[in-house]
XYZ file of C-alpha atoms in Angstrom:
60
model
C 0.060 0.293 0.138
C 2.597 2.768 0.605
C 4.694 1.165 -2.189
C 1.805 2.148 -4.341
C 1.397 5.347 -2.795
C 5.191 6.340 -2.969
C 4.707 5.111 -7.200
C 1.868 7.133 -7.636
C 4.014 10.596 -6.420
C 6.599 9.372 -8.158
C 4.778 9.321 -11.124
C 3.005 12.700 -10.385
C 6.300 14.144 -9.731
C 7.563 12.943 -13.177
C 4.189 14.309 -14.824
C 4.906 17.523 -13.436
C 8.407 17.823 -14.350
C 7.541 16.671 -18.192
C 4.814 19.492 -18.230
C 7.489 22.112 -16.663
C 9.565 20.969 -20.028
C 6.752 21.339 -22.620
C 5.881 24.869 -20.964
C 9.517 25.694 -21.483
C 9.479 24.601 -24.948
C 6.518 26.517 -25.392
C 7.668 29.793 -24.204
C 11.182 29.341 -25.612
C 13.413 28.982 -22.579
C 15.977 26.949 -23.587
C 18.595 27.847 -20.873
C 16.745 27.118 -18.506
C 15.650 23.861 -20.023
C 18.989 22.687 -20.568
C 19.737 23.321 -17.082
C 16.506 20.802 -16.087
C 17.614 18.129 -18.444
C 21.143 18.100 -17.127
C 19.806 17.819 -13.481
C 17.671 15.113 -14.651
C 20.497 13.343 -16.361
C 22.339 13.391 -13.239
C 19.670 12.359 -11.180
C 18.841 9.499 -13.467
C 22.721 8.039 -13.304
C 22.415 8.106 -9.952
C 19.265 6.056 -9.778
C 21.016 3.441 -12.083
C 24.069 3.201 -10.163
C 21.329 2.571 -7.096
C 19.725 0.216 -9.258
C 23.016 -1.893 -10.382
C 23.833 -2.240 -6.564
C 20.048 -3.780 -5.681
C 20.456 -7.605 -5.728
C 17.357 -9.288 -7.291
C 16.097 -12.740 -6.720
C 16.199 -14.853 -9.815
C 18.032 -12.038 -11.712
C 21.453 -13.418 -13.169
């Protein structure tokens, strides 16, 4: 149940982020958009590194 709530919050955060990116594209605010994408890329890299350290049963 708690996992579902966290997942829902994560999805809502992702949607909010994408809507913000869409608004910046529409407003042609490319400099701020580049900063957001760079920050998102860094966060994604950290998540990928975390995933690589997690042991998944049955995953070989």
